[in-house]
CSV table of N, CA and C in Angstrom, one decimal:
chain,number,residue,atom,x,y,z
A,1,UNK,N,108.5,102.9,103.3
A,1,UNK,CA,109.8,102.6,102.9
A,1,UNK,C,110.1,101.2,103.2
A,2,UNK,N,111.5,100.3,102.5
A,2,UNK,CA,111.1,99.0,102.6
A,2,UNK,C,113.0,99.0,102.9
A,3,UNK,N,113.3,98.1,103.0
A,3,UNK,CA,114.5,97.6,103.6
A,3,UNK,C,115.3,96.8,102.4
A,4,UNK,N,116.8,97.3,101.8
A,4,UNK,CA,116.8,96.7,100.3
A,4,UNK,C,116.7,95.3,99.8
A,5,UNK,N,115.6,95.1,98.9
A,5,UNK,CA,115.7,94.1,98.6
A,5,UNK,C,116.4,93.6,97.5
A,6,UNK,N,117.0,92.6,97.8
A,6,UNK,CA,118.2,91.7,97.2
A,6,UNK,C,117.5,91.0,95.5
A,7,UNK,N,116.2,90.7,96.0
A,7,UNK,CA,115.9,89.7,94.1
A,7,UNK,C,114.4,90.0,94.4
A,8,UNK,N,113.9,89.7,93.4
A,8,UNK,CA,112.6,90.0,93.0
A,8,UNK,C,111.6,88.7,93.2
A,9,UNK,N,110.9,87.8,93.9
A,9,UNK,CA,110.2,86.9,94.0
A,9,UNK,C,109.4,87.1,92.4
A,10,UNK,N,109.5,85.7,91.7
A,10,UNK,CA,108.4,85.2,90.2
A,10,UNK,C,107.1,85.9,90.9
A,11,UNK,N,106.3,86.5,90.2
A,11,UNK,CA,105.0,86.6,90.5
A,11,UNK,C,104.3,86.5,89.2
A,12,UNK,N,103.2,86.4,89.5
A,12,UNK,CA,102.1,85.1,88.9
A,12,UNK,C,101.4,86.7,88.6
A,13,UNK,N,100.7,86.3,87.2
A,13,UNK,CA,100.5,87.1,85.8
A,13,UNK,C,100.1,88.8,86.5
A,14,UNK,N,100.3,89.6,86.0
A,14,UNK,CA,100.6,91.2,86.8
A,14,UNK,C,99.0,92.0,86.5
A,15,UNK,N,98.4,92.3,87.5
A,15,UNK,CA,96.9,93.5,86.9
A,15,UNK,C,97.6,94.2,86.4
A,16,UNK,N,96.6,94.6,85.3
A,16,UNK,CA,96.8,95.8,84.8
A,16,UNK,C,97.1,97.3,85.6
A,17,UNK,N,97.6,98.1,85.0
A,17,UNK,CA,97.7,99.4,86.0
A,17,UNK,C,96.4,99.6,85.8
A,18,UNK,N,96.1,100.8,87.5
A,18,UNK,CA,94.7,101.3,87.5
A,18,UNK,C,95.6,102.8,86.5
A,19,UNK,N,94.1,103.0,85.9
A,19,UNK,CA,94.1,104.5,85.4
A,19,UNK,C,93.8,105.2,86.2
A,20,UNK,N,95.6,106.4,86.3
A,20,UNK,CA,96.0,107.1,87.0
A,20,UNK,C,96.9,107.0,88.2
A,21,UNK,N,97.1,105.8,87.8
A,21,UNK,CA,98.6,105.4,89.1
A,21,UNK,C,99.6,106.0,88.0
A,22,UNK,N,100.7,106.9,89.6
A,22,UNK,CA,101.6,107.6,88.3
A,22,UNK,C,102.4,106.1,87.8
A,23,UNK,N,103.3,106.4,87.1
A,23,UNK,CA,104.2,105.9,86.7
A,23,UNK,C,105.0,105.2,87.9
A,24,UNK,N,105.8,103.3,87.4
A,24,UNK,CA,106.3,102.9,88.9
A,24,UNK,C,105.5,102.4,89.8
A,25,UNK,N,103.9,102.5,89.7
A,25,UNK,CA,103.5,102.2,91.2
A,25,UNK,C,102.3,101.1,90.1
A,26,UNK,N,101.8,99.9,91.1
A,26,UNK,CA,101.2,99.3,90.3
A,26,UNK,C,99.7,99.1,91.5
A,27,UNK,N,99.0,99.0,90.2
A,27,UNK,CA,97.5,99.1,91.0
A,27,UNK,C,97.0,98.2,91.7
A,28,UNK,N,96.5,98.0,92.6
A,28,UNK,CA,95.3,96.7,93.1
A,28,UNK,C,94.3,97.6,93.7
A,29,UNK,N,93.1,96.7,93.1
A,29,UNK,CA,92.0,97.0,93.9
A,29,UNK,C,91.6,98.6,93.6
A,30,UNK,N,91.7,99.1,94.4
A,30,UNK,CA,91.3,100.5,94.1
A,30,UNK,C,92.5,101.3,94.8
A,31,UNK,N,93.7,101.3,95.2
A,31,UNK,CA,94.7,101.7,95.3
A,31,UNK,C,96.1,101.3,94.3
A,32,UNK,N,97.0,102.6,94.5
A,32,UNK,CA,98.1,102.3,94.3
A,32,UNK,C,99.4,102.6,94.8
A,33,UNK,N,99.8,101.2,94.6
A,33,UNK,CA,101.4,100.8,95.5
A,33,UNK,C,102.2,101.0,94.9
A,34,UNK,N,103.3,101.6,95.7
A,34,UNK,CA,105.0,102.0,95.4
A,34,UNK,C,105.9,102.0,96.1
A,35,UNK,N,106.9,100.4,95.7
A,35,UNK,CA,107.9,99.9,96.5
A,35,UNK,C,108.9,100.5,96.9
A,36,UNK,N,109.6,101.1,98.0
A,36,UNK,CA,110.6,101.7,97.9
A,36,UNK,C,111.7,100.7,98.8
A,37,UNK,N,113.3,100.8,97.9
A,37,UNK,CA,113.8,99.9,98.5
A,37,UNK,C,115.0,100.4,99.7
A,38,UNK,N,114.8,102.1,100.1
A,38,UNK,CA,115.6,102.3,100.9
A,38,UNK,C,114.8,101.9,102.3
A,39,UNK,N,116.6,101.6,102.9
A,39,UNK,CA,115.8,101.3,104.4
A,39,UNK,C,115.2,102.4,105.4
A,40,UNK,N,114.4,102.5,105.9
A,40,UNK,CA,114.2,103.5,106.9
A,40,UNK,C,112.8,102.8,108.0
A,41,UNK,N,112.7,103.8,109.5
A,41,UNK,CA,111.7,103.5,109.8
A,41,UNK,C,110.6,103.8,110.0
A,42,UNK,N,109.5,103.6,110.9
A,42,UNK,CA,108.1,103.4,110.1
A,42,UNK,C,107.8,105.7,109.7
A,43,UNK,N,108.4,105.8,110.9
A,43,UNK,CA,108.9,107.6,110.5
A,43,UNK,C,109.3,108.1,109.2
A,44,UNK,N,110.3,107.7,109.0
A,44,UNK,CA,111.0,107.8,107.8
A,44,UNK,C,110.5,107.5,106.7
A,45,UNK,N,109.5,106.0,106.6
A,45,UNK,CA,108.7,105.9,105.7
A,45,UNK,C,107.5,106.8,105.5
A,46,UNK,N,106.9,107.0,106.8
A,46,UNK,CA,105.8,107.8,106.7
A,46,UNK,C,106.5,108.9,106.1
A,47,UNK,N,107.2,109.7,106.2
A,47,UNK,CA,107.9,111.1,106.1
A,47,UNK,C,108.3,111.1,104.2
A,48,UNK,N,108.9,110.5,103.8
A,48,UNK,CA,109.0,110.1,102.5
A,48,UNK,C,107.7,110.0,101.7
A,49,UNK,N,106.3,109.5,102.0
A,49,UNK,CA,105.4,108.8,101.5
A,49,UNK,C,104.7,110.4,101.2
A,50,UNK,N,104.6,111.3,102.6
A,50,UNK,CA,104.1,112.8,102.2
A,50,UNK,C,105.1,113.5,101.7
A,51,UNK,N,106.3,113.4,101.7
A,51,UNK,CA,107.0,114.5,101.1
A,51,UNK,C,106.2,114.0,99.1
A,52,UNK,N,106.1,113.0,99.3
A,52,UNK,CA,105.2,112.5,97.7
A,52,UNK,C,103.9,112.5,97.5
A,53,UNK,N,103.3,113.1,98.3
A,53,UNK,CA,102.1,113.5,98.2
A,53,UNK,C,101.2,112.4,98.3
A,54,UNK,N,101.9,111.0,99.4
A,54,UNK,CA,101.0,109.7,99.5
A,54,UNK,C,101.7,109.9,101.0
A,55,UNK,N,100.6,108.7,101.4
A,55,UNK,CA,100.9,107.6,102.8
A,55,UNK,C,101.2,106.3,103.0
A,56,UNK,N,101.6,105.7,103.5
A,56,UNK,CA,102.0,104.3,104.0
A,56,UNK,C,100.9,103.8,103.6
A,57,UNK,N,101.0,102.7,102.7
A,57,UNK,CA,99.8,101.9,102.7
A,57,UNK,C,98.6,101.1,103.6
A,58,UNK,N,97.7,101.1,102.9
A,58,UNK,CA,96.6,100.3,104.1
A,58,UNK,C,95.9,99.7,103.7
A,59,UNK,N,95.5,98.2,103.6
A,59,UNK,CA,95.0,96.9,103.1
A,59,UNK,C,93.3,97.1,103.5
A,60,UNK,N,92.9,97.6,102.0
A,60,UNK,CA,91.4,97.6,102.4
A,60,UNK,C,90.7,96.1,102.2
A,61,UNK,N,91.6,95.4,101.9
A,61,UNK,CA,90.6,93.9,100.7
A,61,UNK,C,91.3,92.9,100.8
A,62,UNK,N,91.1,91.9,100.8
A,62,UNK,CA,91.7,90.2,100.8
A,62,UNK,C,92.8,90.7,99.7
A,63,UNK,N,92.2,90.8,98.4
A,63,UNK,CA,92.8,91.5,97.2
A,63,UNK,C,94.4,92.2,97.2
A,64,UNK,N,94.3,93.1,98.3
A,64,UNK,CA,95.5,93.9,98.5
A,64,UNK,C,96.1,93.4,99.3
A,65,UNK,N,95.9,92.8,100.2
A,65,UNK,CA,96.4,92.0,101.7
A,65,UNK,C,96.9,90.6,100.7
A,66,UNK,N,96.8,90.0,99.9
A,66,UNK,CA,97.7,89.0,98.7
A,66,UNK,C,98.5,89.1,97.8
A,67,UNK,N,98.5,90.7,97.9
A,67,UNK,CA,99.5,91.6,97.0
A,67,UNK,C,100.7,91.6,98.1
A,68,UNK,N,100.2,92.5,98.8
A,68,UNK,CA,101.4,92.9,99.9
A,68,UNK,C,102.1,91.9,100.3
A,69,UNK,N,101.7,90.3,100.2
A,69,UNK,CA,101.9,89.3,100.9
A,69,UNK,C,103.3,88.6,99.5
A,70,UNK,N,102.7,88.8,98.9
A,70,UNK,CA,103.6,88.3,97.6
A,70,UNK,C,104.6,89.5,97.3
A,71,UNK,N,104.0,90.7,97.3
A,71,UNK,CA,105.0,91.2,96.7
A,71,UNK,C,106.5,91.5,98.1
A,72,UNK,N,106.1,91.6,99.3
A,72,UNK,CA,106.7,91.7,100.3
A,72,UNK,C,107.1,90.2,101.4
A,73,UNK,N,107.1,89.2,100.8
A,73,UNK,CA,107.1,88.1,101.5
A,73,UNK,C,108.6,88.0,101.5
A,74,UNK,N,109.7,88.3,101.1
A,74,UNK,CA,111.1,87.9,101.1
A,74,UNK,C,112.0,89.1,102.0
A,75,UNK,N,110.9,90.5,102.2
A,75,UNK,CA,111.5,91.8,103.0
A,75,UNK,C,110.5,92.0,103.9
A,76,UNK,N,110.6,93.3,104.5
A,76,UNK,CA,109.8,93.5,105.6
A,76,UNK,C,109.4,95.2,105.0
A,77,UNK,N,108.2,95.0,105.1
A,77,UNK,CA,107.4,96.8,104.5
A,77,UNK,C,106.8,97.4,105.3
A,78,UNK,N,106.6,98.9,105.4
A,78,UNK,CA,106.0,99.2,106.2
A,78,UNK,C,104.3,99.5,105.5
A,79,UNK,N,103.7,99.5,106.6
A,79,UNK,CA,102.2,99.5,106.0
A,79,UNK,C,101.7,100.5,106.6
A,80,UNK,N,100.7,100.9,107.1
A,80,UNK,CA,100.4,102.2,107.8
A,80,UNK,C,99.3,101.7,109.0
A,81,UNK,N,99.6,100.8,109.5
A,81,UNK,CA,99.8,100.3,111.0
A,81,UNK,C,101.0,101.3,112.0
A,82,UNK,N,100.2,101.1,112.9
A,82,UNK,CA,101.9,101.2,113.7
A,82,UNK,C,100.5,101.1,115.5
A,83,UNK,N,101.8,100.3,115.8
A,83,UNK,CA,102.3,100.4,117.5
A,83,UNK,C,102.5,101.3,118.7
A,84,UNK,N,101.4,102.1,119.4
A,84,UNK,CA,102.4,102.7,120.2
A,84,UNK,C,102.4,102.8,121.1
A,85,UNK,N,103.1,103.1,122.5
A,85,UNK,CA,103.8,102.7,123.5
A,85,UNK,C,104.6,101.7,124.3
């Protein structure tokens, strides 16, 4: 889950969807991503991502880790890292 974002950053020419990303989520690499713009945290996100039958994302590739970077460079996302204690 992502925190609302206000405007959309220009991005530079779009991959094609992978076949079989549903609808809404756009492919890289061998996954696919889906922005959500309510705020919550990294709980909340995780909790939302299974109630949809996914998880918090996780940067297998330079590839996806330049996605994330662009497409989340003006907000703050959760990824499926986390911190604990």
């Amino acid at each position: 889950a992502a925190q609302k974002r206000l405007s959309c950053p220009p991005c530079p020419t779009a991959a094609p969807p992978l076949p079989g990303c549903p609808k809404d989520e756009i492919g890289v690499g061998t996954q696919c991503f889906y922005f959500v713009e309510d705020a919550a945290d990294w709980d909340g996100g995780q909790r939302f991502c299974l109630s949809h039958g996914a998880q918090l994302a996780t940067v297998g590739s330079p590839q996806e880790l330049g996605f994330v970077l662009r497409y989340g460079s003006s907000v703050h996302y959760w990824i499926g890292l986390r911190r604990e204690g």
